[in-house]
XYZ file of C-alpha atoms in Angstrom:
681
model
C 30.338 4.256 5.024
C 27.741 3.865 7.834
C 23.921 5.126 7.158
C 22.040 7.116 10.267
C 18.724 7.996 8.419
C 17.040 8.216 5.849
C 14.392 11.547 5.423
C 11.543 11.672 2.805
C 8.617 14.069 2.670
C 6.231 13.784 -0.652
C 8.179 11.873 -2.412
C 6.843 8.674 -3.955
C 4.455 6.509 -1.175
C 5.760 8.647 1.554
C 4.261 11.592 2.639
C 6.854 11.821 5.608
C 9.489 9.052 5.873
C 11.912 9.387 8.908
C 12.931 6.801 9.306
C 16.595 6.365 12.519
C 18.875 3.648 10.981
C 21.808 3.860 14.142
C 22.130 0.894 15.865
C 24.429 -1.919 14.168
C 27.589 -3.322 15.816
C 29.370 -6.248 15.150
C 27.243 -9.124 16.568
C 23.632 -7.686 15.044
C 24.719 -5.647 11.702
C 21.101 -6.014 10.284
C 18.358 -3.682 9.391
C 15.272 -5.796 8.573
C 12.472 -3.728 6.960
C 9.132 -5.909 6.281
C 6.782 -5.176 3.958
C 3.415 -6.589 1.484
C 3.801 -5.795 -2.131
C 2.920 -2.318 -2.873
C 3.924 -1.154 0.390
C 6.289 0.820 -0.352
C 9.768 -1.700 -0.113
C 11.563 -0.697 -2.964
C 10.675 3.093 -3.069
C 12.561 2.651 0.623
C 15.221 0.966 -1.764
C 15.188 3.984 -3.903
C 14.452 6.703 -1.489
C 18.234 5.911 -0.499
C 20.197 6.235 -3.747
C 18.147 9.759 -5.143
C 19.053 10.893 -1.797
C 22.626 10.064 -2.850
C 22.939 11.391 -5.962
C 20.300 13.079 -7.062
C 16.454 12.795 -8.826
C 17.344 13.641 -12.102
C 19.605 10.463 -12.274
C 16.689 8.884 -13.738
C 13.997 7.014 -12.792
C 14.198 3.179 -11.211
C 17.962 3.516 -9.749
C 19.407 4.826 -13.767
C 21.505 7.451 -14.372
C 20.094 9.631 -16.882
C 21.665 12.855 -15.453
C 18.905 14.859 -17.068
C 16.713 17.529 -16.192
C 14.196 16.475 -14.273
C 10.681 17.502 -15.980
C 7.683 19.082 -14.155
C 5.379 15.546 -15.479
C 7.979 14.082 -14.173
C 8.005 15.592 -10.699
C 4.172 15.624 -10.321
C 4.479 11.134 -11.021
C 7.162 11.688 -8.131
C 5.401 13.682 -5.393
C 2.617 11.927 -3.167
C -0.447 11.589 -4.450
C -2.584 11.335 -0.881
C -0.619 15.210 -0.052
C -1.718 16.382 -3.679
C -5.509 15.137 -3.775
C -6.098 16.740 0.518
C -3.797 20.169 0.079
C -2.252 20.342 -3.569
C 1.438 21.134 -4.851
C 1.842 25.049 -4.170
C 4.788 26.254 -2.038
C 5.438 22.096 -1.307
C 9.229 20.321 -2.293
C 9.790 16.478 -2.708
C 13.289 16.390 -0.356
C 15.414 13.768 0.722
C 18.089 13.763 3.592
C 20.601 11.372 3.999
C 22.571 10.856 7.087
C 25.721 8.804 7.192
C 29.353 8.455 8.258
C 32.220 7.876 6.740
C 35.821 7.604 7.034
C 38.461 10.432 5.288
C 42.394 10.226 7.093
C 41.447 7.845 9.339
C 38.883 9.994 10.865
C 35.104 8.950 11.439
C 33.489 11.840 9.706
C 29.615 12.846 10.158
C 27.800 14.030 6.622
C 24.260 14.637 6.700
C 22.584 15.898 2.403
C 20.217 17.355 1.644
C 18.724 17.398 -2.200
C 15.052 19.108 -2.383
C 13.014 19.661 -5.692
C 10.063 22.152 -6.082
C 7.921 23.042 -9.006
C 8.276 26.750 -9.683
C 7.172 28.121 -13.356
C 6.746 24.937 -14.870
C 9.910 24.501 -13.913
C 11.580 21.959 -11.519
C 14.339 23.861 -9.064
C 17.387 21.911 -7.136
C 18.979 22.508 -4.093
C 21.545 20.384 -1.792
C 23.197 21.077 0.682
C 25.868 18.888 2.384
C 26.941 20.100 6.041
C 29.730 17.665 7.115
C 30.833 18.157 10.457
C 28.971 21.203 10.442
C 30.968 23.304 7.322
C 28.003 23.215 5.016
C 28.326 23.254 0.575
C 25.258 24.268 -0.524
C 24.078 24.974 -4.371
C 20.669 26.189 -6.252
C 18.613 28.180 -8.040
C 20.028 31.135 -6.014
C 23.738 30.073 -7.203
C 25.760 31.623 -9.106
C 27.587 29.671 -11.739
C 30.930 29.737 -10.113
C 29.624 28.773 -6.514
C 27.557 25.724 -7.715
C 30.019 24.471 -9.877
C 32.429 24.024 -7.339
C 30.390 22.699 -4.630
C 28.872 20.927 -7.016
C 32.074 19.492 -7.120
C 33.029 19.177 -4.051
C 29.854 17.233 -1.996
C 30.554 15.146 -6.057
C 33.668 13.972 -4.676
C 32.398 13.191 -1.210
C 29.755 11.743 -2.359
C 32.319 9.319 -4.495
C 35.002 8.703 -1.685
C 31.805 7.102 0.417
C 30.564 5.384 -2.433
C 30.470 6.445 -6.364
C 27.716 6.473 -7.961
C 28.438 3.667 -11.137
C 29.441 1.301 -7.968
C 25.964 1.471 -6.149
C 24.773 -1.462 -8.334
C 27.622 -2.938 -6.471
C 26.254 -2.761 -2.965
C 22.159 -0.763 -3.547
C 20.780 -4.415 -5.518
C 17.084 -6.035 -6.132
C 18.924 -9.676 -5.442
C 16.438 -11.194 -8.165
C 18.620 -9.365 -10.403
C 21.520 -10.639 -9.394
C 20.959 -14.445 -11.017
C 20.318 -12.887 -14.244
C 23.630 -11.814 -14.471
C 25.339 -15.452 -14.720
C 22.478 -15.605 -17.198
C 24.700 -12.561 -20.183
C 28.036 -13.452 -21.896
C 28.895 -9.511 -19.996
C 29.777 -11.849 -16.916
C 34.146 -11.895 -17.910
C 33.342 -7.488 -18.184
C 30.566 -7.658 -15.534
C 33.926 -9.429 -13.137
C 36.555 -6.805 -15.106
C 34.449 -3.716 -13.766
C 34.371 -5.125 -10.272
C 38.219 -5.935 -9.552
C 38.386 -2.783 -11.637
C 36.170 -0.154 -9.621
C 34.942 -2.130 -6.725
C 39.297 -3.124 -6.297
C 40.402 0.249 -6.734
C 42.616 -0.939 -9.961
C 41.011 1.440 -12.246
C 43.618 3.806 -10.844
C 46.821 2.287 -12.321
C 44.597 1.556 -15.407
C 43.712 6.165 -15.705
C 47.864 6.287 -14.734
C 48.766 4.367 -17.442
C 47.127 6.388 -20.253
C 48.008 9.637 -18.612
C 51.005 8.485 -18.990
C 50.883 7.645 -22.461
C 48.949 10.988 -23.418
C 52.297 12.624 -21.931
C 54.664 11.154 -22.892
C 53.047 10.679 -26.765
C 53.302 14.683 -26.112
C 56.837 15.489 -24.335
C 57.847 12.433 -27.230
C 56.010 15.226 -30.131
C 58.251 17.838 -29.076
C 61.894 16.787 -28.521
C 60.930 15.457 -32.854
C 63.119 17.968 -34.681
C 61.204 18.536 -37.821
C 58.392 19.609 -37.893
C 56.762 18.097 -40.661
C 57.412 14.842 -38.826
C 56.238 16.430 -35.432
C 52.861 17.165 -37.117
C 52.579 14.010 -38.978
C 53.523 11.730 -34.931
C 50.820 14.670 -32.857
C 48.220 13.812 -35.862
C 48.181 10.191 -35.252
C 48.240 10.620 -31.069
C 44.511 12.833 -31.032
C 43.585 10.979 -34.121
C 44.446 7.592 -32.046
C 43.274 9.745 -28.957
C 39.418 10.415 -30.403
C 39.055 6.586 -31.775
C 40.021 5.797 -27.561
C 36.666 8.790 -27.125
C 34.621 6.875 -29.132
C 35.374 3.240 -28.164
C 34.500 4.240 -24.531
C 30.798 5.774 -25.323
C 30.184 2.495 -27.558
C 31.716 0.460 -24.095
C 28.920 2.620 -21.695
C 26.200 1.977 -24.948
C 27.014 -1.734 -24.869
C 26.800 -1.513 -20.726
C 23.755 0.125 -21.148
C 21.605 -2.435 -23.721
C 22.875 -5.250 -21.795
C 21.612 -4.477 -18.541
C 18.632 -3.742 -20.120
C 17.961 -6.339 -21.622
C 19.489 -8.776 -19.105
C 16.303 -7.306 -16.157
C 13.670 -7.754 -19.364
C 14.969 -11.121 -20.570
C 12.019 -12.854 -18.406
C 9.840 -10.931 -19.915
C 11.300 -11.237 -23.843
C 11.390 -14.976 -22.905
C 6.494 -15.147 -22.232
C 5.737 -12.847 -25.254
C 8.351 -14.958 -26.980
C 6.571 -17.933 -25.776
C 3.428 -16.750 -27.567
C 1.964 -15.199 -24.588
C 1.211 -11.438 -25.141
C 0.749 -9.557 -22.462
C -2.919 -9.532 -21.861
C -1.980 -13.355 -22.085
C 0.249 -13.005 -18.764
C -1.356 -11.261 -16.862
C -4.872 -13.159 -17.184
C -2.734 -15.706 -16.143
C -2.066 -14.093 -13.167
C -5.531 -13.406 -12.400
C -6.797 -17.389 -12.649
C -3.958 -17.707 -10.123
C -5.115 -15.383 -8.040
C -8.831 -15.994 -8.243
C -7.784 -19.903 -7.570
C -5.428 -19.133 -4.341
C -9.311 -17.079 -3.250
C -11.618 -19.945 -4.025
C -9.726 -22.358 -2.071
C -9.847 -19.426 0.987
C -13.576 -19.535 -0.040
C -13.600 -22.924 0.072
C -12.005 -24.407 2.605
C -13.931 -21.542 4.785
C -17.606 -23.123 3.648
C -15.574 -26.666 4.307
C -14.899 -25.337 8.073
C -18.291 -23.741 8.045
C -20.197 -27.199 7.593
C -17.320 -29.455 9.537
C -17.756 -26.774 12.970
C -22.472 -26.861 12.614
C -22.161 -30.914 11.261
C -20.067 -31.184 15.368
C -22.720 -29.170 16.853
C -25.322 -31.115 15.051
C -23.388 -34.574 16.226
C -22.358 -32.545 19.624
C -23.474 -36.321 21.653
C -21.845 -38.366 19.550
C -18.558 -36.717 19.720
C -18.519 -35.444 22.759
C -20.959 -37.240 24.935
C -19.399 -40.866 24.007
C -16.374 -39.768 24.867
C -16.672 -38.846 27.943
C -19.574 -41.424 29.021
C -16.950 -44.391 27.045
C -13.449 -43.218 29.412
C -16.173 -43.219 32.162
C -17.594 -47.048 31.962
C -14.556 -48.480 29.852
C -13.008 -50.132 33.832
C -16.032 -51.864 34.160
C -16.756 -52.793 30.842
C -12.973 -54.137 30.796
C -13.976 -56.250 34.542
C -17.628 -57.566 32.522
C -16.115 -58.934 29.062
C -13.325 -60.899 30.871
C -15.501 -62.539 32.763
C -18.442 -63.274 29.972
C -14.569 -64.293 27.652
C -13.075 -66.940 31.099
C -17.075 -67.551 31.260
C -16.754 -68.609 26.748
C -13.595 -70.223 27.793
C -15.179 -72.312 30.490
C -17.639 -73.547 28.998
C -16.077 -74.695 25.609
C -18.973 -74.240 22.407
C -22.234 -73.448 23.218
C -24.863 -71.945 22.060
C -26.870 -69.016 23.958
C -30.378 -68.255 23.560
C -31.363 -66.832 20.971
C -29.134 -69.763 18.185
C -31.011 -71.966 20.243
C -34.043 -71.010 20.267
C -34.006 -70.033 16.453
C -32.351 -73.918 15.666
C -35.772 -75.348 17.755
C -37.966 -73.758 14.626
C -35.246 -74.895 11.865
C -35.633 -77.877 13.507
C -39.713 -78.446 13.592
C -40.142 -76.875 10.514
C -37.602 -79.082 8.655
C -39.634 -82.638 11.039
C -43.344 -81.443 10.221
C -42.805 -80.616 6.205
C -39.622 -83.983 5.665
C -41.264 -86.216 7.816
C -44.927 -85.603 8.243
C -45.092 -85.249 11.677
C -48.927 -83.670 12.781
C -48.199 -83.192 15.933
C -48.501 -79.642 17.285
C -45.418 -78.874 18.976
C -44.288 -75.691 20.938
C -40.717 -74.682 20.077
C -40.392 -72.253 22.798
C -40.769 -74.771 25.963
C -38.678 -77.119 24.202
C -35.998 -74.539 23.403
C -36.305 -74.012 27.334
C -35.199 -78.045 27.713
C -32.483 -77.982 25.574
C -30.922 -74.887 27.333
C -31.302 -76.540 30.453
C -29.742 -78.916 29.319
C -26.794 -77.330 28.562
C -26.687 -75.299 31.824
C -26.460 -78.882 33.613
C -23.289 -80.050 31.497
C -22.433 -76.993 32.109
C -22.471 -75.066 35.096
C -20.339 -72.184 35.288
C -21.885 -68.893 37.730
C -22.800 -66.510 35.120
C -22.637 -62.611 37.783
C -24.121 -61.599 34.549
C -26.132 -63.951 33.494
C -28.918 -61.160 32.278
C -27.025 -59.168 29.746
C -27.622 -60.236 26.451
C -24.771 -61.208 23.215
C -26.400 -57.476 21.580
C -25.144 -55.583 24.979
C -21.821 -57.118 25.217
C -21.315 -56.318 21.572
C -22.791 -53.070 22.036
C -21.100 -52.048 25.455
C -18.066 -53.497 24.063
C -18.983 -51.126 20.961
C -18.622 -47.655 23.006
C -17.046 -48.375 25.479
C -13.751 -49.689 23.061
C -14.334 -47.588 20.776
C -12.008 -44.690 18.947
C -12.562 -41.673 19.588
C -10.905 -38.815 18.674
C -11.248 -35.083 19.117
C -12.363 -33.557 15.993
C -11.578 -30.402 17.867
C -8.125 -29.821 17.828
C -8.495 -30.438 13.984
C -10.897 -27.870 13.808
C -9.423 -25.334 15.580
C -5.845 -25.781 13.282
C -8.478 -24.888 11.042
C -9.440 -22.189 11.801
C -6.195 -20.596 12.867
C -4.836 -21.215 9.394
C -7.396 -19.624 8.061
C -7.026 -16.627 10.255
C -3.189 -16.442 8.813
C -4.845 -16.185 5.095
C -7.790 -14.050 5.764
C -5.481 -10.956 6.572
C -3.733 -11.093 3.069
C -6.856 -10.965 1.551
C -7.106 -7.653 1.374
C -4.054 -7.707 -0.560
C -4.787 -10.352 -3.078
C -7.545 -8.243 -3.536
C -6.278 -4.997 -4.282
C -3.541 -7.313 -6.631
C -6.509 -8.589 -9.072
C -8.373 -5.130 -9.490
C -4.897 -4.110 -10.353
C -4.316 -6.827 -12.982
C -7.662 -5.966 -14.348
C -6.593 -2.696 -14.952
C -3.447 -3.925 -16.328
C -5.629 -6.297 -19.682
C -5.816 -4.373 -22.799
C -2.264 -2.061 -21.783
C 0.348 -3.306 -23.758
C 1.127 -5.166 -26.888
C 3.758 -6.618 -28.617
C 6.095 -3.766 -29.252
C 7.931 -4.774 -26.423
C 8.943 -7.420 -28.815
C 10.776 -5.438 -31.710
C 12.406 -2.822 -29.357
C 13.870 -5.892 -27.013
C 15.011 -7.428 -30.544
C 16.485 -3.921 -31.306
C 18.828 -3.523 -29.102
C 19.391 -6.893 -29.550
C 20.686 -5.946 -32.889
C 22.133 -2.727 -32.030
C 24.540 -4.898 -29.421
C 25.534 -7.525 -32.229
C 26.816 -4.077 -34.212
C 28.114 -2.376 -31.358
C 30.558 -5.541 -30.793
C 31.701 -5.297 -34.297
C 32.381 -1.788 -33.844
C 34.301 -1.920 -31.126
C 36.275 -4.650 -32.728
C 36.462 -2.258 -35.841
C 37.644 0.013 -33.151
C 40.132 -1.691 -31.315
C 41.368 -2.603 -34.230
C 42.239 0.635 -35.665
C 43.609 1.422 -31.987
C 46.262 -0.738 -32.558
C 47.084 0.529 -35.771
C 47.518 3.782 -34.942
C 49.662 2.479 -32.282
C 51.961 0.345 -34.560
C 52.602 3.833 -36.733
C 53.279 5.494 -33.683
C 56.062 3.183 -32.819
C 58.017 3.757 -35.570
C 58.882 7.289 -34.881
C 60.854 6.158 -32.119
C 64.042 6.533 -34.225
C 63.347 10.329 -35.245
C 63.417 11.020 -31.640
C 66.715 12.969 -30.722
C 68.882 11.250 -28.649
C 69.380 13.518 -26.502
C 69.301 13.234 -22.540
C 66.600 13.854 -21.180
C 65.692 12.893 -17.568
C 61.936 14.281 -17.521
C 61.786 12.481 -20.832
C 63.681 9.090 -19.724
C 61.541 8.633 -16.568
C 58.139 9.210 -18.914
C 59.220 6.800 -20.771
C 58.780 4.624 -17.681
C 55.820 5.642 -15.850
C 53.141 2.961 -18.154
C 55.285 0.299 -18.193
C 55.704 1.295 -15.134
C 52.237 1.438 -13.733
C 50.443 -1.383 -15.933
C 53.377 -4.057 -13.750
C 51.628 -2.440 -10.354
C 47.754 -2.814 -12.466
C 49.309 -6.526 -13.455
C 50.787 -8.162 -10.254
C 47.851 -6.426 -8.380
C 45.716 -7.606 -10.362
C 47.140 -11.174 -10.033
C 47.385 -10.650 -6.575
C 42.766 -9.841 -6.381
C 42.177 -12.696 -8.874
C 44.334 -15.418 -6.706
C 42.122 -13.889 -3.430
C 38.995 -14.215 -5.032
C 39.224 -17.826 -5.976
C 39.933 -18.960 -2.603
C 37.805 -16.840 -1.022
C 34.896 -17.792 -3.719
C 36.380 -21.474 -3.125
C 35.482 -21.176 0.123
C 31.824 -19.522 -0.146
C 30.696 -21.573 -2.623
C 31.003 -24.696 -0.859
C 28.396 -23.302 2.017
C 26.772 -21.566 0.244
C 25.534 -23.280 -2.533
C 23.409 -25.937 -0.849
C 23.363 -27.884 -4.465
C 27.286 -28.373 -4.863
C 27.925 -28.361 -0.785
C 31.483 -29.554 0.458
C 31.863 -30.438 -3.959
C 33.731 -27.091 -5.281
C 37.578 -27.832 -6.473
C 38.334 -24.937 -7.740
C 37.279 -21.627 -8.910
C 39.144 -19.607 -11.798
C 39.045 -16.838 -13.240
C 41.494 -16.630 -16.447
C 42.060 -13.394 -19.299
C 42.846 -9.889 -17.375
C 41.992 -7.223 -16.211
C 41.752 -5.132 -19.978
C 40.339 -7.465 -22.108
C 37.898 -8.865 -19.362
C 38.129 -12.345 -17.062
C 36.487 -15.474 -17.787
C 34.638 -17.739 -14.528
C 34.428 -20.501 -14.266
C 33.516 -23.391 -10.781
C 34.907 -26.502 -10.317
C 33.681 -30.222 -9.310
C 36.191 -31.668 -7.243
C 35.956 -34.534 -9.058
C 38.130 -31.603 -12.084
C 34.748 -31.512 -14.126
C 33.395 -27.977 -15.011
C 29.993 -27.060 -13.134
C 28.589 -25.316 -16.194
C 26.940 -22.275 -14.742
C 24.812 -21.890 -17.425
C 22.915 -25.311 -16.206
C 22.299 -24.239 -12.354
C 18.668 -23.512 -11.964
C 17.599 -19.748 -11.134
C 18.159 -20.351 -6.829
C 22.476 -21.123 -7.702
C 23.148 -18.345 -10.115
C 21.770 -16.691 -7.642
C 23.537 -17.704 -5.038
C 26.796 -17.506 -7.365
C 26.606 -13.894 -7.721
C 25.244 -12.766 -4.475
C 28.589 -14.922 -3.266
C 31.032 -13.396 -6.360
C 29.468 -10.163 -5.448
C 29.826 -10.371 -1.483
C 33.754 -11.258 -2.046
C 34.474 -8.292 -4.612
C 32.805 -6.041 -1.060
C 35.489 -8.166 1.581
C 37.662 -7.490 -0.846
C 37.572 -4.132 -1.866
C 38.229 -0.513 -1.158
C 34.588 0.187 -0.039
C 32.882 -0.174 2.930
C 29.504 0.819 2.348
C 26.268 -1.049 3.355
C 24.561 -3.123 1.154
C 21.096 -2.275 0.497
C 19.070 -5.825 -0.826
C 15.649 -5.863 -2.019
C 13.161 -8.604 -2.712
C 15.833 -10.943 -0.493
C 15.253 -14.332 -1.493
C 14.365 -14.407 -5.064
C 14.049 -17.537 -6.292
C 15.574 -19.542 -3.931
C 14.855 -23.502 -2.166
C 14.343 -23.818 1.110
C 17.695 -24.903 2.104
C 19.215 -22.232 0.232
C 17.008 -19.295 2.162
C 18.175 -21.055 5.281
C 22.320 -20.865 4.844
C 21.620 -17.886 2.886
C 20.070 -16.760 6.621
C 21.906 -18.362 9.089
C 26.090 -17.931 6.724
C 25.118 -14.750 3.981
C 23.489 -12.177 5.683
C 24.837 -12.350 8.685
C 28.406 -12.048 7.916
C 27.718 -9.744 4.510
C 28.594 -5.629 5.845
C 28.820 -3.876 8.722
C 26.045 -2.703 7.992
C 23.072 -4.847 6.156
C 19.276 -3.623 5.002
C 17.137 -6.319 3.978
C 13.448 -5.505 2.591
C 12.049 -8.309 2.795
C 7.804 -9.955 2.673
C 6.787 -12.405 5.099
C 6.965 -15.122 2.665
C 10.901 -14.268 2.078
C 12.172 -14.001 5.748
C 8.953 -15.237 7.693
C 8.320 -14.523 11.411
C 6.967 -18.164 12.263
C 10.657 -20.048 11.718
C 13.417 -17.373 9.135
C 13.264 -14.044 11.558
C 13.988 -16.883 15.035
C 17.086 -17.975 12.723
C 18.643 -13.554 12.267
C 16.788 -12.649 15.172
C 20.458 -12.232 17.627
C 22.080 -10.369 14.481
C 18.721 -7.955 13.661
C 19.525 -4.759 15.652
C 16.137 -3.437 14.514
C 13.454 -4.142 12.774
C 10.451 -1.734 10.699
C 7.447 -2.767 9.291
C 6.083 -0.638 6.037
C 1.517 -0.677 5.872
C 0.379 1.327 2.721
C -2.923 3.746 3.590
C -5.033 3.808 0.816
C -7.595 6.149 1.898
C -4.465 8.398 2.664
C -1.997 7.096 -0.354
C 0.387 6.851 1.213
C 2.678 4.994 3.619
C 3.302 3.932 7.455
C 5.547 1.887 9.466
C 5.795 0.834 12.639
C 8.584 -0.130 14.983
C 8.750 -3.800 14.503
C 9.137 -6.530 11.844
C 4.836 -7.530 10.892
C 4.052 -8.127 14.666
C 8.196 -9.189 15.979
C 10.408 -7.253 17.451
C 13.970 -8.166 17.731
C 13.934 -8.652 21.681
C 10.599 -10.949 21.870
């Protein structure tokens, strides 16, 4: 399956969305869709999901199959369109065009779902065009037409990507790591192997064969009372199996809920009210804004200082550069003269020394004569020069002059413009993100006071229900085993009259169970081998150190998933950090995808989740380019950066798009680039 186009009208933040997703091939399988937070990435994700399965499959991509209400329709309808021209006679439209293989033939599909509000009721119309063959149902269809065409459409969608498998191919990377935290990881793997890899059909065939065998066995019993008792046991067992399936469904739904809300619960459990969590986010944003404005203020001050001291920062370095060679000549000669003369006092030193000596003579020895110290100093200087006659071309330059020349010409000067220009560029980049930060700040301020601890009670009630469900499931399984034992007691009452049909039915359940177990064992081996290969590449903290991946158990009771170091010790999943857990689960999903019976695109939201820098690099360069024939990534520019990350996957990107939020029109618009970059850049 490959998505060719997605169209949405009046859906959430999209007034009109028309995205052409064609162009992927083996070399360029990635479609990169960027957008800042709140610009519509997750909404695009939802649009694809609901175009496939319908708006009545629930909010947030959770199936509930309940009829859409008026309130839900209004909530989903684009606010900008509603304000500007109202909802009268307007529809929410979701349309997806995709290509899928049927009997080794590529088939083009266009699935259109439209929803309209009529007399306070939401009316749905659905049309599937399959290579020119149309299947339609809606408000004008008869019950028979609706049932028939709905069945055809659902079968076609199920053949390409069943709804129950969609969570494994359309997923939020941020949530994958949380799957490792649940004790139900074994059930997740079992479900994947059964559904994604197509083994579930053999279990279904085994169950059907059991039912047929039971019915045939009852027919062969001569004693009517025994036949009725046997039939009652079969009926009770089947009802208990249906009851157990209902418990499993409720149990899985609750497990998904507690996993998705675990972080929120943990925060509240630690004593943080929802308002405190929000307040912490507000403080963090305010600190970020304050840091920016302080940096901006310092930049202005530094620039003003630079201009005020322009002669020091610009003229001195220029002059120094011009006279540097000449000054070096003067200093060199002065050093040579000093060496030739040996120890020699300077003029200033002699004058000072002469004055000091005369003062001592007058004070200590009572000399009263009037002595001209300047004349005496000149005599001393003349005598010193006669004794060490060396020609000095720069005798007019005093000691202070030499020191000043040396300071100006030989000083270390740096160009402050370079550092300031870099700071200007950094501030300009940060400035682009200011509107989004201010918008987030306003949203958080509005949230203050809107939550309380009621969520804790709801979460804990669900946890209690999970515990009760475990007990109820075990009890139901025990009762089913009891029914099976009672049913086996009737074997001796079955007439031993040859019946080829009956003999065949007796072998079928065991046959399907054998086929299932053999295929299951093969799948486990392939999963273990492939996971070990990929973890050694992608799990950075244990790169090339994974010695074994082990799946133990069978498909009926669940599988235990373990990783072992090359040294033999187990690497406990619970002790991995959040980024490593995310990597493990994404590798598992990739392996199940590779070895499965379905070939849908993979769509990932929040692509980097909580990965560290090195893990991000490996995921970018090794994981995404080899994940699927069509991989749609929804990312912010902090997850896949424009400076470095885009270049790493550029050669594998078929198309780029950026989602932009228009706050005035309350809608999202799209440009064909990734935050200004294109695949050919």
